[in-house]
Coordinates of C-alpha atoms and ligand atoms in Angstrom, one line a residue:
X1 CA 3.3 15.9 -5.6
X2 CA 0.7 13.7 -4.4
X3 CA 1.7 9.4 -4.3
X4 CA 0.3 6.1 -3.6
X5 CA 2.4 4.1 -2.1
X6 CA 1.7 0.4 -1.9
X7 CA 3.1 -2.5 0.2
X8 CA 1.8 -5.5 1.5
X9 CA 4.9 -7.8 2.4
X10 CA 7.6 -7.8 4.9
X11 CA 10.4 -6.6 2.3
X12 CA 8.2 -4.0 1.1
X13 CA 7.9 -2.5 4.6
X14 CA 11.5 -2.4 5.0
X15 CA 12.2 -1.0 1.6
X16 CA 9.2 1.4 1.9
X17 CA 10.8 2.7 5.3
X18 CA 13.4 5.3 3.9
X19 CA 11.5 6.3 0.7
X20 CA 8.4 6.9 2.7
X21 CA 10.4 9.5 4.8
X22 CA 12.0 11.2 1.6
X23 CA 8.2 11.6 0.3
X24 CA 6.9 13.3 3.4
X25 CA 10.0 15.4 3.2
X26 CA 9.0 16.8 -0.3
X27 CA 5.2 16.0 -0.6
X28 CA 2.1 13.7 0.9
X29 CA 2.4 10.0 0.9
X30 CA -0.8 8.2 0.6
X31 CA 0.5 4.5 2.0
X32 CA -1.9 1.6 1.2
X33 CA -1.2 -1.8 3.2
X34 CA -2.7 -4.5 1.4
X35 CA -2.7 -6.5 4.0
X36 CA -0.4 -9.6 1.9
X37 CA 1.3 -10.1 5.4
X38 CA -0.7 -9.4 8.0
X39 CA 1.2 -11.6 11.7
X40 CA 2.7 -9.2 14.0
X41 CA 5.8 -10.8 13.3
X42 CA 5.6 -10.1 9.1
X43 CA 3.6 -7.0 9.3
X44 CA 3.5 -4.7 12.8
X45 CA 6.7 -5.0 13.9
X46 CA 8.2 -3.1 10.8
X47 CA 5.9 -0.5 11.3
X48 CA 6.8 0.5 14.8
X49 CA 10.1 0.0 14.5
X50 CA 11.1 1.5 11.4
X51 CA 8.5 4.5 12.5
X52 CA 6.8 4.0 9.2
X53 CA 3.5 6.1 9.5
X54 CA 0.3 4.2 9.8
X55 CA -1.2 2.9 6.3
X56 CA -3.7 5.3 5.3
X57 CA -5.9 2.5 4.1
X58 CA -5.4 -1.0 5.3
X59 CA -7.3 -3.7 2.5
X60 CA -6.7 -6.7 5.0
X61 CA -6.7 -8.8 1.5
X62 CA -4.9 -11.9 4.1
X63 CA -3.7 -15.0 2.7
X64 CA -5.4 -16.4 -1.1
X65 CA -4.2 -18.1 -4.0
X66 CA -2.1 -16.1 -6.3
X67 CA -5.7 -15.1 -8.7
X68 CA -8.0 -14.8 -6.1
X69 CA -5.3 -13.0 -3.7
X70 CA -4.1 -10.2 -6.6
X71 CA -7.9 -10.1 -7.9
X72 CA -8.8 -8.5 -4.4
X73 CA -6.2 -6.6 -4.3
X74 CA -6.8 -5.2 -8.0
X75 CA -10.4 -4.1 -6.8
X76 CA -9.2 -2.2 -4.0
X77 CA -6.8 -0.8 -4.7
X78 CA -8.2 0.4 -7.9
X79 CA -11.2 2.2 -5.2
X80 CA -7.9 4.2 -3.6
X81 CA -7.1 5.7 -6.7
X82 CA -10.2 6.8 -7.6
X83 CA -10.9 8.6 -4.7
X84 CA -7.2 10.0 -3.9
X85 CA -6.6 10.4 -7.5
X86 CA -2.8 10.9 -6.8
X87 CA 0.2 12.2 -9.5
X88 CA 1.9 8.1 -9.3
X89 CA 1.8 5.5 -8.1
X90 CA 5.3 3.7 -6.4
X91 CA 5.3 -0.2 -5.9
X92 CA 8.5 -2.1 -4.8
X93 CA 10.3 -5.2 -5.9
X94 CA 8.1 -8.1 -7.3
X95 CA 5.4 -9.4 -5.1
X96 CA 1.8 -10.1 -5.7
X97 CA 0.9 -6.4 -3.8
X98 CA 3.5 -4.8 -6.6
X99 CA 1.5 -6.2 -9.4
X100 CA -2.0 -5.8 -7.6
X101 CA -1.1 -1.8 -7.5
X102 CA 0.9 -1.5 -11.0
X103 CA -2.1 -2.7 -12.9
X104 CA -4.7 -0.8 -10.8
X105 CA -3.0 2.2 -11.8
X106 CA -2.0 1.9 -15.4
X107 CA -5.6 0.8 -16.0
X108 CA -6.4 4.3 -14.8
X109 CA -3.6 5.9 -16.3
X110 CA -2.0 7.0 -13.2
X111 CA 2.0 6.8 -14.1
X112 CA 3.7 3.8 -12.4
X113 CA 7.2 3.9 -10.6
X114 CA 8.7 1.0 -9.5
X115 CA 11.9 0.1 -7.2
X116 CA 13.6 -2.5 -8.2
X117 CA 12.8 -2.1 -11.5
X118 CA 14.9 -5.0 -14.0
X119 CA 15.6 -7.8 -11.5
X120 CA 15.0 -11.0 -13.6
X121 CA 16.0 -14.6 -12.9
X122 CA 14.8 -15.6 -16.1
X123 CA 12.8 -18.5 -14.4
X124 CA 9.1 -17.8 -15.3
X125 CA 7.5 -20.7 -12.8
X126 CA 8.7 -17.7 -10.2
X127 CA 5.8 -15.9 -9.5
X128 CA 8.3 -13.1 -8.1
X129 CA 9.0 -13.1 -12.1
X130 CA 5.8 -13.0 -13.6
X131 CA 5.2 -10.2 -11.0
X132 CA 8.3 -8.5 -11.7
X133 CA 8.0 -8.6 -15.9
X134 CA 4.7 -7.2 -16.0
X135 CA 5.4 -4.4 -13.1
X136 CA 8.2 -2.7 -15.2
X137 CA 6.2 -3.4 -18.9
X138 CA 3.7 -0.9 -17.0
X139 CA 5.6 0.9 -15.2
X140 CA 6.8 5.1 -15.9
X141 CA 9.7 5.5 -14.0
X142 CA 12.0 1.9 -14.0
X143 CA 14.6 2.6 -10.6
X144 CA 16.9 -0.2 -11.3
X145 CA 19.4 -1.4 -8.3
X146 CA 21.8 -2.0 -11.0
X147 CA 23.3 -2.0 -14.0
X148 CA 22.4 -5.5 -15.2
X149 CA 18.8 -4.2 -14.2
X150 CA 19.3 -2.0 -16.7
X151 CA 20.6 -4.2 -19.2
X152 CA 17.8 -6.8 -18.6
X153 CA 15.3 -3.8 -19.4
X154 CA 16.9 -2.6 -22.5
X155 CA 16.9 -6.3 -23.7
X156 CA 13.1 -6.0 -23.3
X157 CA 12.7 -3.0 -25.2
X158 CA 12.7 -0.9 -22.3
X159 CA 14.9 2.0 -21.9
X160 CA 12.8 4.9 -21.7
X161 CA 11.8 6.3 -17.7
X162 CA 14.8 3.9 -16.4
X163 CA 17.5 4.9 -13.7
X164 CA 20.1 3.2 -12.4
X165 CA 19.7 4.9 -8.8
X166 CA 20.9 1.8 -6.2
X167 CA 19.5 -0.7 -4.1
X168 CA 17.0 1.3 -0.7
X169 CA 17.3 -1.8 0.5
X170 CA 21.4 -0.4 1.2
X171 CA 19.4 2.7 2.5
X172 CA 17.9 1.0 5.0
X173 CA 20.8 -1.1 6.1
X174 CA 22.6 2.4 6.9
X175 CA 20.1 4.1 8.3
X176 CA 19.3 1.5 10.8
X177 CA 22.4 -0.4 11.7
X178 CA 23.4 2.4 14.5
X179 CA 20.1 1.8 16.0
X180 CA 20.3 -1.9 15.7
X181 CA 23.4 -2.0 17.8
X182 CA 21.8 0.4 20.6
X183 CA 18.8 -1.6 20.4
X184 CA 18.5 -5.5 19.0
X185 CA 19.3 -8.1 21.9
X186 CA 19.0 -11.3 20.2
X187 CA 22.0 -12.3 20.4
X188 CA 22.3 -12.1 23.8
X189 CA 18.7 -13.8 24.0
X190 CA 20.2 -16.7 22.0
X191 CA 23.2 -16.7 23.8
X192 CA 24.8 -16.5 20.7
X193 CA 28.4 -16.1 20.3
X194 CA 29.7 -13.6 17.0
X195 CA 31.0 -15.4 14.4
X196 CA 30.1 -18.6 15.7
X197 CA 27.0 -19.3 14.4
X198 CA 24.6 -19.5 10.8
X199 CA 21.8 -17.2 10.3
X200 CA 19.7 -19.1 7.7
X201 CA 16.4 -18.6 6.4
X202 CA 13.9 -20.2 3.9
X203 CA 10.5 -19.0 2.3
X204 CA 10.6 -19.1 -1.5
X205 CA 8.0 -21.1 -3.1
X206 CA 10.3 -22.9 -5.1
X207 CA 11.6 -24.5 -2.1
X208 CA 8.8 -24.8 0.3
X209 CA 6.4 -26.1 -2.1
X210 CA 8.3 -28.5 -3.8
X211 CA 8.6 -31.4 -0.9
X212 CA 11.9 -32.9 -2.2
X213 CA 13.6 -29.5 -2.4
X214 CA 12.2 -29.1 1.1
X215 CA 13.1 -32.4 2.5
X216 CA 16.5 -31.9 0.8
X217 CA 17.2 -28.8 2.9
X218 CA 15.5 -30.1 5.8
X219 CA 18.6 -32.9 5.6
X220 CA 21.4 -30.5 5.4
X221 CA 19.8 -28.5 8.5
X222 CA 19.3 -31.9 10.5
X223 CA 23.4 -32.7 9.7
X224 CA 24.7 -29.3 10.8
X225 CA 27.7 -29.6 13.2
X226 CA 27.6 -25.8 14.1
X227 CA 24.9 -24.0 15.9
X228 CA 22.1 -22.0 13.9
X229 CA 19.2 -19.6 14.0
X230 CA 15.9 -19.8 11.5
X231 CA 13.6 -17.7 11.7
X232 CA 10.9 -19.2 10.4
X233 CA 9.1 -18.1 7.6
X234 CA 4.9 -18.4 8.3
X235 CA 4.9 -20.2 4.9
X236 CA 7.7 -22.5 5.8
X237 CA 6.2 -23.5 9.5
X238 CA 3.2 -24.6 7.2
X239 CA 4.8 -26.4 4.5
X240 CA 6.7 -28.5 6.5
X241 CA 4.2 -29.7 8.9
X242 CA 2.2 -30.6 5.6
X243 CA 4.9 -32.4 4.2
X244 CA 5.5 -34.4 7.5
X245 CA 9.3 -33.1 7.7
X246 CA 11.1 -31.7 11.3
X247 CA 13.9 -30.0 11.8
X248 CA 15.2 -32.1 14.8
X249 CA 19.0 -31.1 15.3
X250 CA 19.0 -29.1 18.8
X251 CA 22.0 -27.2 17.3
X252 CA 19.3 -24.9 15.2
X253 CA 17.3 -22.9 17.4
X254 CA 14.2 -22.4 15.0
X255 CA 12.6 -19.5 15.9
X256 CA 9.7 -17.2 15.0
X257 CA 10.5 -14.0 12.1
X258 CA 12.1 -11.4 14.0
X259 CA 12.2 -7.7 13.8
X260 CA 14.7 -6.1 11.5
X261 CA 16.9 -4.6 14.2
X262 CA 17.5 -8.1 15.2
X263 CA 17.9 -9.4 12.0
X264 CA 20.7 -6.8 11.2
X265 CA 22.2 -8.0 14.5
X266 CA 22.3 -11.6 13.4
X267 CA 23.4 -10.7 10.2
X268 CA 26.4 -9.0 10.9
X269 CA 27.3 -11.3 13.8
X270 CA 26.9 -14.5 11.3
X271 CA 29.7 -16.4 10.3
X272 CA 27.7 -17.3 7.3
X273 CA 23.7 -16.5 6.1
X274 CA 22.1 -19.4 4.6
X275 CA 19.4 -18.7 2.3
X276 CA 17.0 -18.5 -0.6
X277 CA 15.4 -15.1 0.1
X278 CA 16.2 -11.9 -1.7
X279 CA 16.7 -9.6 0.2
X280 CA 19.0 -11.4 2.6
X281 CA 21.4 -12.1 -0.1
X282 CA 21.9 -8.0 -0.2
X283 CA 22.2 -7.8 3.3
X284 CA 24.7 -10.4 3.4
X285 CA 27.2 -8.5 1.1
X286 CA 26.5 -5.3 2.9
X287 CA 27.2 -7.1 6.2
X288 CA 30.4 -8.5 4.8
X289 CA 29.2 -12.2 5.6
X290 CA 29.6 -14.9 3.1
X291 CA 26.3 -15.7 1.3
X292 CA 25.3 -19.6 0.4
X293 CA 21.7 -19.2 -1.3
X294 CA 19.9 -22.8 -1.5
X295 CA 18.5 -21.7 -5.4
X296 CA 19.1 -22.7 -9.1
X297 CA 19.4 -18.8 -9.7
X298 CA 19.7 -15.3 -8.4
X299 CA 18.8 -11.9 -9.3
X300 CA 21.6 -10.2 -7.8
X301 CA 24.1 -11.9 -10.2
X302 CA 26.6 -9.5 -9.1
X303 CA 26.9 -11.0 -5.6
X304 CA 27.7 -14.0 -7.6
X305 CA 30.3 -12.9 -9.8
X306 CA 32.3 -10.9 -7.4
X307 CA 32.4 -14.0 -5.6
X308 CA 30.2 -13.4 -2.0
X309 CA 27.3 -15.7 -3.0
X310 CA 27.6 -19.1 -4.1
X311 CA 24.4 -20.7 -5.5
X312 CA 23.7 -24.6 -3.6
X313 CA 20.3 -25.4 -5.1
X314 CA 18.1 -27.1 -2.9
X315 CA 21.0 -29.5 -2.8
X316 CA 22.2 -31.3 0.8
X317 CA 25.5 -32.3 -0.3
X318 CA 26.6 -28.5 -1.9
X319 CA 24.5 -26.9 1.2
X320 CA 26.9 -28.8 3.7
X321 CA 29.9 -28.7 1.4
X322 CA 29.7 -24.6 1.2
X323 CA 29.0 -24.3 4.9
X324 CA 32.4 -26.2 5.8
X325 CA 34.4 -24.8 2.9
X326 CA 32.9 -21.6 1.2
X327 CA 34.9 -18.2 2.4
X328 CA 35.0 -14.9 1.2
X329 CA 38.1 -12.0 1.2
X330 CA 35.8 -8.6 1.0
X331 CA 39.0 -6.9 1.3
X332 CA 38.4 -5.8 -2.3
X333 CA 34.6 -5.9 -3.2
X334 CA 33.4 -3.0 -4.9
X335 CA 30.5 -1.5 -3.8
X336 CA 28.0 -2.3 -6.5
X337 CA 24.4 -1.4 -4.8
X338 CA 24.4 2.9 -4.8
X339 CA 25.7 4.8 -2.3
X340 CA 22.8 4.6 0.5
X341 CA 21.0 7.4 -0.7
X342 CA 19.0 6.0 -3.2
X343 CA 15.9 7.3 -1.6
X344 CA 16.7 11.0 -2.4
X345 CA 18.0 10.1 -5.9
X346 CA 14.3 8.6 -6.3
X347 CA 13.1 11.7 -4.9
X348 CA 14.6 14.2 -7.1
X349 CA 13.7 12.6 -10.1
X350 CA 10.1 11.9 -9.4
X351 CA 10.0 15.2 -8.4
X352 CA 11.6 17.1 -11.3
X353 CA 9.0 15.2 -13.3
X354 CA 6.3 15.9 -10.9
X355 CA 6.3 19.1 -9.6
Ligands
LIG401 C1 5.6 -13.3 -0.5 C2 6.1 -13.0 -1.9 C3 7.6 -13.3 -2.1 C4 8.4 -12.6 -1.0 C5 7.8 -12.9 0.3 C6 8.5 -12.1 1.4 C7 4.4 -13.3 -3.7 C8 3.9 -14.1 -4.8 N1 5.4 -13.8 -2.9 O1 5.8 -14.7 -0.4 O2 8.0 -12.8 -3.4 O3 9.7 -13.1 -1.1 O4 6.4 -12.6 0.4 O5 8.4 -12.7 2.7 O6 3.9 -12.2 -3.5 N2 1.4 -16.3 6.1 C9 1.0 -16.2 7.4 N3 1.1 -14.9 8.0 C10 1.4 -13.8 7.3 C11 1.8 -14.0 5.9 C12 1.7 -15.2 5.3 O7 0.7 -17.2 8.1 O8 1.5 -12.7 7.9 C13 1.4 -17.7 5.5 C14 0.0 -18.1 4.9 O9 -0.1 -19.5 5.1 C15 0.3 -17.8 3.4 C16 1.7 -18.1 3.2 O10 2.3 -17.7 4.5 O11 -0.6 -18.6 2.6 C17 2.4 -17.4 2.1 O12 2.2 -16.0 2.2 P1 2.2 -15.1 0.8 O13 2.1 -13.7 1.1 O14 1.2 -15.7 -0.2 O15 3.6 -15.5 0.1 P2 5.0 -15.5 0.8 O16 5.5 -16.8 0.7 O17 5.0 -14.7 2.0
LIG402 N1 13.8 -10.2 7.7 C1 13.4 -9.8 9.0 N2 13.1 -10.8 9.9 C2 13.1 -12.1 9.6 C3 13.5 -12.5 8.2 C4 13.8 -11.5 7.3 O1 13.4 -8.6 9.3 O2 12.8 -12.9 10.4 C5 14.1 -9.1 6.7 C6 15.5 -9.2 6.1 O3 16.5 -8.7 6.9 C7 15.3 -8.5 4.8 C8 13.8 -8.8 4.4 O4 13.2 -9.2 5.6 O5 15.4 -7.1 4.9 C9 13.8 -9.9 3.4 O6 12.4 -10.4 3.3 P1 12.1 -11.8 2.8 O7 13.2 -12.7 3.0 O8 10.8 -12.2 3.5 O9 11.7 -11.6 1.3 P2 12.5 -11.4 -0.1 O10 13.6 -10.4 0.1 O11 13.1 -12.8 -0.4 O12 11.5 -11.0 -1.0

């Protein structure tokens, strides 16, 4: 069993992390790094310390608008297959590197898996969406995180090559929390007290490129009584300088993206995560911390229903309101992501079909 693996963004690295070493375990891993992310602080740092083996080929595609950015990718990616000519191809979640490598390959007829098949937030201006749609209508093997993943597929017409296997992204979480306590020191670096402080963080287009969302959430952060730590998104640093907006309260320490050891530290330590991105919502229900996510929608709609997530918007008012009032008993929460060892589960099925 022979696969391409492609990733080019800082969730990708950390979801990549654990299936990468299930791979080797079975068969060779041909990792591609498109190079979507490419700071120390988005890219490197993942590498080294989730001892993810050097890309194989590195396509240093940097920073483009959405065409010209995929485009490149498209073309290069297209040249790995054709010289590696692998059995698949596995992409994850619903970036512009996941749609760059699912059309490369089903253009060549090289079968498609995807993690994190079925997400939708049924908001097409996303370009996570647009990415996320067109990645499973291509894609062989559909691992969904979930059962509404599922559901959303079969509502497409999709039900063929889909597995409900869990969320990798709980994988990792497992996998690297023991080391995170040994290791991470951020919270001593911050002199931050557990359970004293928000861990909030902001990148998604929807927010950052819209000044009056961004302005909005700039306000709520500028009226925070209690202390905070952002680590700031590259994208975010830019957008706001743009729009002429500061975050000026001393109480948040606004920081540069941090390692994922430390950002498990932070999370767990939070007394609540603040924030629009993915992944963090997850990590905020496996870290038993009570989630306020400054969107109009989620894809992990479970969060919301069991009651660990409340959606703000990009709202000052609801942002403040939930930080003073929102709390969470997760004496009862079901576990609803897998069971940590969704790698494997990926594992045997690709390679009962592969060989
Ligand atoms: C991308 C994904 C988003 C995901 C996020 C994870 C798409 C369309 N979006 O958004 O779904 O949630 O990654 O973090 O694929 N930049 C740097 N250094 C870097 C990387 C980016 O300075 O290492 C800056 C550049 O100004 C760039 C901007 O950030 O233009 C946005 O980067 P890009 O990869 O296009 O999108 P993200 O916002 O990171
Ligand atoms: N993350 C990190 N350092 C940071 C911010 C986030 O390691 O400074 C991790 C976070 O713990 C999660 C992942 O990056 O595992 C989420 O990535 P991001 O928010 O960039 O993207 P999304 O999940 O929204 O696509």
């Amino acid at each position: 069993m022979k696969i391409v693996t492609v990733v080019g963004a800082r969730p990708q690295f950390i979801k990549a992390a654990p299936v990468s070493r299930a791979i080797r375990e079975r068969g060779t891993e041909i990792l591609v790094h498109t190079g979507q992310h490419y700071d120390t602080s988005m890219s490197d740092v993942f590498f080294e310390e989730l001892e993810i083996p050097k890309p194989d080929y590195h396509l240093h595609v940097g920073s483009k608008s959405h065409g010209a950015q995929t485009g490149a990718m498209l073309a290069k990616i297209e040249e790995v297959l054709l010289s590696e000519k692998p059995d698949a191809l596995l992409v994850y979640g619903d970036t512009n590197s996941t749609i760059a490598g699912a059309l490369a390959a089903a253009k060549l007829h090289v079968p498609v898996a995807h993690v994190e098949a079925g997400l939708r937030s049924f908001n097409r201006r996303m370009p996570e969406e647009v990415n996320r749609v067109l990645t499973d209508h291509t894609s062989r093997w559909l691992f969904c995180p979930t059962d509404t993943a599922v559901r959303h597929l079969k509502s497409e017409g999709i039900t063929e090559g889909v597995y409900q296997v869990g969320d990798v992204m709980l994988d990792a979480v497992l996998y690297n929390a023991k080391l995170a306590n040994e290791k991470a020191n951020i919270m001593q670096k911050l002199e931050l007290e557990s359970g004293q402080f928000l861990l909030l963080t902001i990148h998604r287009a929807e927010n950052t490129d819209d000044p009056a969302r961004l302005q909005a959430i700039v306000e709520a952060l500028n009226a925070l009584t209690m202390p905070a730590v952002l680590p700031l998104h590259p994208r975010t640093r830019g957008k706001l300088a743009a729009a002429g907006l500061a975050i000026t309260n001393p109480l948040v320490k606004c920081i540069e993206p941090i390692g994922y050891l430390d950002m498990l530290q932070l999370e767990v330590n939070a007394k609540k995560i603040v924030t629009d991105s993915g992944g963090v919502q997850k990590e905020a229900f496996f870290a038993k911390v009570p989630c306020i996510t400054m969107r109009d929608e989620t894809e992990w709609t479970e969060t919301v229903e069991l009651g660990t997530n409340l959606l703000v918007s990009a709202n000052t008012e609801k942002i403040l309101e939930a930080i003073e009032t929102f709390e969470v008993d997760f004496s009862a929460i079901p576990s609803v992501f897998g069971n940590g060892k969704t790698s494997e589960t990926i594992l045997d099925i690709l390679q009962k079909d592969l060989g």
